[in-house]
Amino acid sequence: MPRRELLSRIGMKEADLEGDTPLPTATLAVAWQAAIEMSDDALFGLHAGEHADIGSYDVLDYLFLTSATLGEGCRALERYHTIIAEMWRVDLVVENGLARFRHWVPPELVEPLWHAWDYFFAGSMKRVRIAMPPGALKEVHLMHGERPVDE
């Protein structure tokens, strides 16, 4: 995706990305929607997350990949994910030998940012696969609520 074209489409310049100030949620929602339209990919978030290089999650990658165990790495993601986004919460739930991440998102942000959640999920799974022995990951499920039907 051409970065300049995306920025132009959402009314931003390269310089707007240089500071440490987080982008407003409304801007993020518009950017994700523009990316979907530009790519013509209804699963843009998942596909983009597959390309989230190690290091792109900044300190989260460091904490996860330097943890002694996979469980400790997942707990680090759970505890420190707000470094990337304060607007949602991630819980690691382990029951009966099954581990899952549960995302808590304010209801008004679910729809406009669902591709962002998919991006984080796909990128997280990429990191989990790196940390696990080949074949150890048996299943991955991504669940969304019902999507509104366009009329």
JSON list of C-alpha atoms in Angstrom, two decimals:
[
{"chain": "A", "resi": 1, "resn": "MET", "atom": "CA", "xyz": [0.00, 0.00, 0.00]},
{"chain": "A", "resi": 2, "resn": "PRO", "atom": "CA", "xyz": [1.51, 3.34, -0.97]},
{"chain": "A", "resi": 3, "resn": "ARG", "atom": "CA", "xyz": [2.04, 5.17, 2.32]},
{"chain": "A", "resi": 4, "resn": "ARG", "atom": "CA", "xyz": [1.84, 8.66, 0.84]},
{"chain": "A", "resi": 5, "resn": "GLU", "atom": "CA", "xyz": [-1.41, 7.85, -0.95]},
{"chain": "A", "resi": 6, "resn": "LEU", "atom": "CA", "xyz": [-2.95, 6.53, 2.25]},
{"chain": "A", "resi": 7, "resn": "LEU", "atom": "CA", "xyz": [-1.81, 9.57, 4.24]},
{"chain": "A", "resi": 8, "resn": "SER", "atom": "CA", "xyz": [-3.14, 11.91, 1.56]},
{"chain": "A", "resi": 9, "resn": "ARG", "atom": "CA", "xyz": [-6.47, 10.13, 1.56]},
{"chain": "A", "resi": 10, "resn": "ILE", "atom": "CA", "xyz": [-6.90, 10.61, 5.31]},
{"chain": "A", "resi": 11, "resn": "GLY", "atom": "CA", "xyz": [-5.59, 14.20, 5.31]},
{"chain": "A", "resi": 12, "resn": "MET", "atom": "CA", "xyz": [-2.23, 13.59, 6.98]},
{"chain": "A", "resi": 13, "resn": "LYS", "atom": "CA", "xyz": [1.42, 14.22, 6.16]},
{"chain": "A", "resi": 14, "resn": "GLU", "atom": "CA", "xyz": [4.55, 12.19, 6.96]},
{"chain": "A", "resi": 15, "resn": "ALA", "atom": "CA", "xyz": [5.48, 14.79, 9.60]},
{"chain": "A", "resi": 16, "resn": "ASP", "atom": "CA", "xyz": [2.23, 14.02, 11.46]},
{"chain": "A", "resi": 17, "resn": "LEU", "atom": "CA", "xyz": [3.60, 10.54, 12.24]},
{"chain": "A", "resi": 18, "resn": "GLU", "atom": "CA", "xyz": [6.96, 11.67, 13.62]},
{"chain": "A", "resi": 19, "resn": "GLY", "atom": "CA", "xyz": [5.90, 12.59, 17.17]},
{"chain": "A", "resi": 20, "resn": "ASP", "atom": "CA", "xyz": [5.19, 10.30, 20.09]},
{"chain": "A", "resi": 21, "resn": "THR", "atom": "CA", "xyz": [1.58, 11.46, 20.30]},
{"chain": "A", "resi": 22, "resn": "PRO", "atom": "CA", "xyz": [-0.89, 8.68, 19.53]},
{"chain": "A", "resi": 23, "resn": "LEU", "atom": "CA", "xyz": [-3.23, 9.22, 16.61]},
{"chain": "A", "resi": 24, "resn": "PRO", "atom": "CA", "xyz": [-6.83, 10.03, 17.52]},
{"chain": "A", "resi": 25, "resn": "THR", "atom": "CA", "xyz": [-9.15, 7.02, 17.39]},
{"chain": "A", "resi": 26, "resn": "ALA", "atom": "CA", "xyz": [-11.26, 8.66, 14.68]},
{"chain": "A", "resi": 27, "resn": "THR", "atom": "CA", "xyz": [-8.16, 9.07, 12.49]},
{"chain": "A", "resi": 28, "resn": "LEU", "atom": "CA", "xyz": [-7.22, 5.43, 13.02]},
{"chain": "A", "resi": 29, "resn": "ALA", "atom": "CA", "xyz": [-10.71, 4.32, 12.02]},
{"chain": "A", "resi": 30, "resn": "VAL", "atom": "CA", "xyz": [-10.59, 6.41, 8.83]},
{"chain": "A", "resi": 31, "resn": "ALA", "atom": "CA", "xyz": [-7.11, 5.08, 8.01]},
{"chain": "A", "resi": 32, "resn": "TRP", "atom": "CA", "xyz": [-8.17, 1.45, 8.40]},
{"chain": "A", "resi": 33, "resn": "GLN", "atom": "CA", "xyz": [-11.24, 2.02, 6.22]},
{"chain": "A", "resi": 34, "resn": "ALA", "atom": "CA", "xyz": [-9.14, 3.76, 3.55]},
{"chain": "A", "resi": 35, "resn": "ALA", "atom": "CA", "xyz": [-6.64, 0.88, 3.60]},
{"chain": "A", "resi": 36, "resn": "ILE", "atom": "CA", "xyz": [-9.45, -1.63, 3.08]},
{"chain": "A", "resi": 37, "resn": "GLU", "atom": "CA", "xyz": [-10.84, 0.36, 0.16]},
{"chain": "A", "resi": 38, "resn": "MET", "atom": "CA", "xyz": [-7.41, 0.91, -1.41]},
{"chain": "A", "resi": 39, "resn": "SER", "atom": "CA", "xyz": [-6.49, -2.77, -1.11]},
{"chain": "A", "resi": 40, "resn": "ASP", "atom": "CA", "xyz": [-9.93, -4.14, -2.00]},
{"chain": "A", "resi": 41, "resn": "ASP", "atom": "CA", "xyz": [-9.28, -6.75, 0.70]},
{"chain": "A", "resi": 42, "resn": "ALA", "atom": "CA", "xyz": [-12.18, -7.46, 3.07]},
{"chain": "A", "resi": 43, "resn": "LEU", "atom": "CA", "xyz": [-9.72, -9.22, 5.45]},
{"chain": "A", "resi": 44, "resn": "PHE", "atom": "CA", "xyz": [-7.08, -6.51, 5.27]},
{"chain": "A", "resi": 45, "resn": "GLY", "atom": "CA", "xyz": [-6.37, -6.54, 9.02]},
{"chain": "A", "resi": 46, "resn": "LEU", "atom": "CA", "xyz": [-5.61, -10.25, 9.11]},
{"chain": "A", "resi": 47, "resn": "HIS", "atom": "CA", "xyz": [-3.48, -10.12, 5.99]},
{"chain": "A", "resi": 48, "resn": "ALA", "atom": "CA", "xyz": [-1.57, -7.04, 7.14]},
{"chain": "A", "resi": 49, "resn": "GLY", "atom": "CA", "xyz": [-0.94, -8.69, 10.53]},
{"chain": "A", "resi": 50, "resn": "GLU", "atom": "CA", "xyz": [0.76, -11.62, 8.79]},
{"chain": "A", "resi": 51, "resn": "HIS", "atom": "CA", "xyz": [3.39, -9.09, 7.68]},
{"chain": "A", "resi": 52, "resn": "ALA", "atom": "CA", "xyz": [3.86, -7.43, 11.10]},
{"chain": "A", "resi": 53, "resn": "ASP", "atom": "CA", "xyz": [7.61, -7.87, 11.30]},
{"chain": "A", "resi": 54, "resn": "ILE", "atom": "CA", "xyz": [9.25, -8.73, 14.58]},
{"chain": "A", "resi": 55, "resn": "GLY", "atom": "CA", "xyz": [10.10, -5.38, 16.11]},
{"chain": "A", "resi": 56, "resn": "SER", "atom": "CA", "xyz": [7.04, -3.59, 14.75]},
{"chain": "A", "resi": 57, "resn": "TYR", "atom": "CA", "xyz": [5.31, -4.09, 18.12]},
{"chain": "A", "resi": 58, "resn": "ASP", "atom": "CA", "xyz": [8.28, -2.30, 19.66]},
{"chain": "A", "resi": 59, "resn": "VAL", "atom": "CA", "xyz": [8.72, -3.02, 23.38]},
{"chain": "A", "resi": 60, "resn": "LEU", "atom": "CA", "xyz": [5.98, -5.69, 23.30]},
{"chain": "A", "resi": 61, "resn": "ASP", "atom": "CA", "xyz": [8.12, -7.76, 20.94]},
{"chain": "A", "resi": 62, "resn": "TYR", "atom": "CA", "xyz": [11.12, -7.34, 23.21]},
{"chain": "A", "resi": 63, "resn": "LEU", "atom": "CA", "xyz": [9.14, -8.37, 26.31]},
{"chain": "A", "resi": 64, "resn": "PHE", "atom": "CA", "xyz": [7.52, -11.33, 24.56]},
{"chain": "A", "resi": 65, "resn": "LEU", "atom": "CA", "xyz": [10.63, -12.69, 22.86]},
{"chain": "A", "resi": 66, "resn": "THR", "atom": "CA", "xyz": [12.91, -12.32, 25.89]},
{"chain": "A", "resi": 67, "resn": "SER", "atom": "CA", "xyz": [10.51, -14.06, 28.27]},
{"chain": "A", "resi": 68, "resn": "ALA", "atom": "CA", "xyz": [11.70, -17.39, 29.68]},
{"chain": "A", "resi": 69, "resn": "THR", "atom": "CA", "xyz": [8.54, -19.25, 28.66]},
{"chain": "A", "resi": 70, "resn": "LEU", "atom": "CA", "xyz": [5.67, -18.84, 26.22]},
{"chain": "A", "resi": 71, "resn": "GLY", "atom": "CA", "xyz": [3.30, -18.35, 29.17]},
{"chain": "A", "resi": 72, "resn": "GLU", "atom": "CA", "xyz": [5.44, -15.53, 30.56]},
{"chain": "A", "resi": 73, "resn": "GLY", "atom": "CA", "xyz": [5.58, -13.96, 27.09]},
{"chain": "A", "resi": 74, "resn": "CYS", "atom": "CA", "xyz": [1.80, -14.08, 26.74]},
{"chain": "A", "resi": 75, "resn": "ARG", "atom": "CA", "xyz": [1.40, -12.59, 30.23]},
{"chain": "A", "resi": 76, "resn": "ALA", "atom": "CA", "xyz": [3.75, -9.76, 29.18]},
{"chain": "A", "resi": 77, "resn": "LEU", "atom": "CA", "xyz": [1.50, -9.06, 26.16]},
{"chain": "A", "resi": 78, "resn": "GLU", "atom": "CA", "xyz": [-1.52, -9.08, 28.46]},
{"chain": "A", "resi": 79, "resn": "ARG", "atom": "CA", "xyz": [0.07, -6.69, 30.94]},
{"chain": "A", "resi": 80, "resn": "TYR", "atom": "CA", "xyz": [1.82, -4.22, 28.63]},
{"chain": "A", "resi": 81, "resn": "HIS", "atom": "CA", "xyz": [-0.29, -4.11, 25.44]},
{"chain": "A", "resi": 82, "resn": "THR", "atom": "CA", "xyz": [-1.57, -0.67, 26.50]},
{"chain": "A", "resi": 83, "resn": "ILE", "atom": "CA", "xyz": [1.79, 0.69, 25.36]},
{"chain": "A", "resi": 84, "resn": "ILE", "atom": "CA", "xyz": [0.40, 0.29, 21.84]},
{"chain": "A", "resi": 85, "resn": "ALA", "atom": "CA", "xyz": [-3.27, 1.05, 22.47]},
{"chain": "A", "resi": 86, "resn": "GLU", "atom": "CA", "xyz": [-4.89, 2.27, 25.68]},
{"chain": "A", "resi": 87, "resn": "MET", "atom": "CA", "xyz": [-8.42, 1.98, 24.31]},
{"chain": "A", "resi": 88, "resn": "TRP", "atom": "CA", "xyz": [-8.79, -1.77, 24.79]},
{"chain": "A", "resi": 89, "resn": "ARG", "atom": "CA", "xyz": [-7.77, -4.59, 27.08]},
{"chain": "A", "resi": 90, "resn": "VAL", "atom": "CA", "xyz": [-6.35, -8.03, 26.45]},
{"chain": "A", "resi": 91, "resn": "ASP", "atom": "CA", "xyz": [-6.81, -10.86, 28.93]},
{"chain": "A", "resi": 92, "resn": "LEU", "atom": "CA", "xyz": [-5.00, -14.18, 28.75]},
{"chain": "A", "resi": 93, "resn": "VAL", "atom": "CA", "xyz": [-7.39, -16.89, 29.91]},
{"chain": "A", "resi": 94, "resn": "VAL", "atom": "CA", "xyz": [-6.00, -20.36, 30.62]},
{"chain": "A", "resi": 95, "resn": "GLU", "atom": "CA", "xyz": [-8.54, -23.08, 31.42]},
{"chain": "A", "resi": 96, "resn": "ASN", "atom": "CA", "xyz": [-8.25, -26.86, 31.17]},
{"chain": "A", "resi": 97, "resn": "GLY", "atom": "CA", "xyz": [-4.99, -26.74, 29.24]},
{"chain": "A", "resi": 98, "resn": "LEU", "atom": "CA", "xyz": [-6.39, -24.28, 26.70]},
{"chain": "A", "resi": 99, "resn": "ALA", "atom": "CA", "xyz": [-5.04, -20.73, 26.42]},
{"chain": "A", "resi": 100, "resn": "ARG", "atom": "CA", "xyz": [-6.86, -17.88, 24.75]},
{"chain": "A", "resi": 101, "resn": "PHE", "atom": "CA", "xyz": [-6.62, -14.14, 24.45]},
{"chain": "A", "resi": 102, "resn": "ARG", "atom": "CA", "xyz": [-9.84, -12.26, 25.07]},
{"chain": "A", "resi": 103, "resn": "HIS", "atom": "CA", "xyz": [-10.04, -8.68, 23.79]},
{"chain": "A", "resi": 104, "resn": "TRP", "atom": "CA", "xyz": [-12.23, -6.12, 25.53]},
{"chain": "A", "resi": 105, "resn": "VAL", "atom": "CA", "xyz": [-13.09, -3.19, 23.30]},
{"chain": "A", "resi": 106, "resn": "PRO", "atom": "CA", "xyz": [-15.41, -0.27, 24.02]},
{"chain": "A", "resi": 107, "resn": "PRO", "atom": "CA", "xyz": [-18.60, -1.03, 22.03]},
{"chain": "A", "resi": 108, "resn": "GLU", "atom": "CA", "xyz": [-18.35, 2.17, 19.99]},
{"chain": "A", "resi": 109, "resn": "LEU", "atom": "CA", "xyz": [-14.89, 1.09, 18.71]},
{"chain": "A", "resi": 110, "resn": "VAL", "atom": "CA", "xyz": [-15.68, -2.48, 17.70]},
{"chain": "A", "resi": 111, "resn": "GLU", "atom": "CA", "xyz": [-17.03, -1.75, 14.24]},
{"chain": "A", "resi": 112, "resn": "PRO", "atom": "CA", "xyz": [-14.80, 1.14, 13.10]},
{"chain": "A", "resi": 113, "resn": "LEU", "atom": "CA", "xyz": [-11.61, -0.63, 14.22]},
{"chain": "A", "resi": 114, "resn": "TRP", "atom": "CA", "xyz": [-12.29, -4.33, 13.74]},
{"chain": "A", "resi": 115, "resn": "HIS", "atom": "CA", "xyz": [-9.49, -4.56, 11.16]},
{"chain": "A", "resi": 116, "resn": "ALA", "atom": "CA", "xyz": [-7.07, -3.16, 13.76]},
{"chain": "A", "resi": 117, "resn": "TRP", "atom": "CA", "xyz": [-8.09, -5.93, 16.17]},
{"chain": "A", "resi": 118, "resn": "ASP", "atom": "CA", "xyz": [-7.55, -8.52, 13.43]},
{"chain": "A", "resi": 119, "resn": "TYR", "atom": "CA", "xyz": [-4.13, -6.98, 12.70]},
{"chain": "A", "resi": 120, "resn": "PHE", "atom": "CA", "xyz": [-3.08, -7.30, 16.34]},
{"chain": "A", "resi": 121, "resn": "PHE", "atom": "CA", "xyz": [-4.43, -10.86, 16.51]},
{"chain": "A", "resi": 122, "resn": "ALA", "atom": "CA", "xyz": [-2.62, -12.01, 13.34]},
{"chain": "A", "resi": 123, "resn": "GLY", "atom": "CA", "xyz": [0.61, -10.36, 14.43]},
{"chain": "A", "resi": 124, "resn": "SER", "atom": "CA", "xyz": [0.33, -11.91, 17.89]},
{"chain": "A", "resi": 125, "resn": "MET", "atom": "CA", "xyz": [-0.19, -15.36, 16.40]},
{"chain": "A", "resi": 126, "resn": "LYS", "atom": "CA", "xyz": [2.90, -14.85, 14.25]},
{"chain": "A", "resi": 127, "resn": "ARG", "atom": "CA", "xyz": [4.90, -14.26, 17.41]},
{"chain": "A", "resi": 128, "resn": "VAL", "atom": "CA", "xyz": [3.37, -17.23, 19.23]},
{"chain": "A", "resi": 129, "resn": "ARG", "atom": "CA", "xyz": [4.27, -19.51, 16.29]},
{"chain": "A", "resi": 130, "resn": "ILE", "atom": "CA", "xyz": [7.89, -18.30, 16.47]},
{"chain": "A", "resi": 131, "resn": "ALA", "atom": "CA", "xyz": [8.04, -19.08, 20.18]},
{"chain": "A", "resi": 132, "resn": "MET", "atom": "CA", "xyz": [6.56, -22.58, 19.91]},
{"chain": "A", "resi": 133, "resn": "PRO", "atom": "CA", "xyz": [8.06, -25.77, 18.56]},
{"chain": "A", "resi": 134, "resn": "PRO", "atom": "CA", "xyz": [6.83, -26.71, 15.06]},
{"chain": "A", "resi": 135, "resn": "GLY", "atom": "CA", "xyz": [3.42, -28.38, 15.18]},
{"chain": "A", "resi": 136, "resn": "ALA", "atom": "CA", "xyz": [2.76, -27.43, 18.82]},
{"chain": "A", "resi": 137, "resn": "LEU", "atom": "CA", "xyz": [0.04, -24.91, 17.95]},
{"chain": "A", "resi": 138, "resn": "LYS", "atom": "CA", "xyz": [-3.01, -27.07, 17.30]},
{"chain": "A", "resi": 139, "resn": "GLU", "atom": "CA", "xyz": [-5.82, -24.59, 16.61]},
{"chain": "A", "resi": 140, "resn": "VAL", "atom": "CA", "xyz": [-6.43, -20.88, 16.30]},
{"chain": "A", "resi": 141, "resn": "HIS", "atom": "CA", "xyz": [-9.93, -19.42, 16.36]},
{"chain": "A", "resi": 142, "resn": "LEU", "atom": "CA", "xyz": [-10.86, -15.82, 15.71]},
{"chain": "A", "resi": 143, "resn": "MET", "atom": "CA", "xyz": [-14.36, -14.89, 16.71]},
{"chain": "A", "resi": 144, "resn": "HIS", "atom": "CA", "xyz": [-16.24, -11.73, 15.83]},
{"chain": "A", "resi": 145, "resn": "GLY", "atom": "CA", "xyz": [-19.71, -10.67, 16.78]},
{"chain": "A", "resi": 146, "resn": "GLU", "atom": "CA", "xyz": [-22.34, -10.54, 14.07]},
{"chain": "A", "resi": 147, "resn": "ARG", "atom": "CA", "xyz": [-21.49, -8.05, 11.33]},
{"chain": "A", "resi": 148, "resn": "PRO", "atom": "CA", "xyz": [-24.22, -5.71, 10.13]},
{"chain": "A", "resi": 149, "resn": "VAL", "atom": "CA", "xyz": [-25.57, -6.57, 6.71]},
{"chain": "A", "resi": 150, "resn": "ASP", "atom": "CA", "xyz": [-25.27, -3.78, 4.13]},
{"chain": "A", "resi": 151, "resn": "GLU", "atom": "CA", "xyz": [-28.66, -3.01, 2.70]}
]
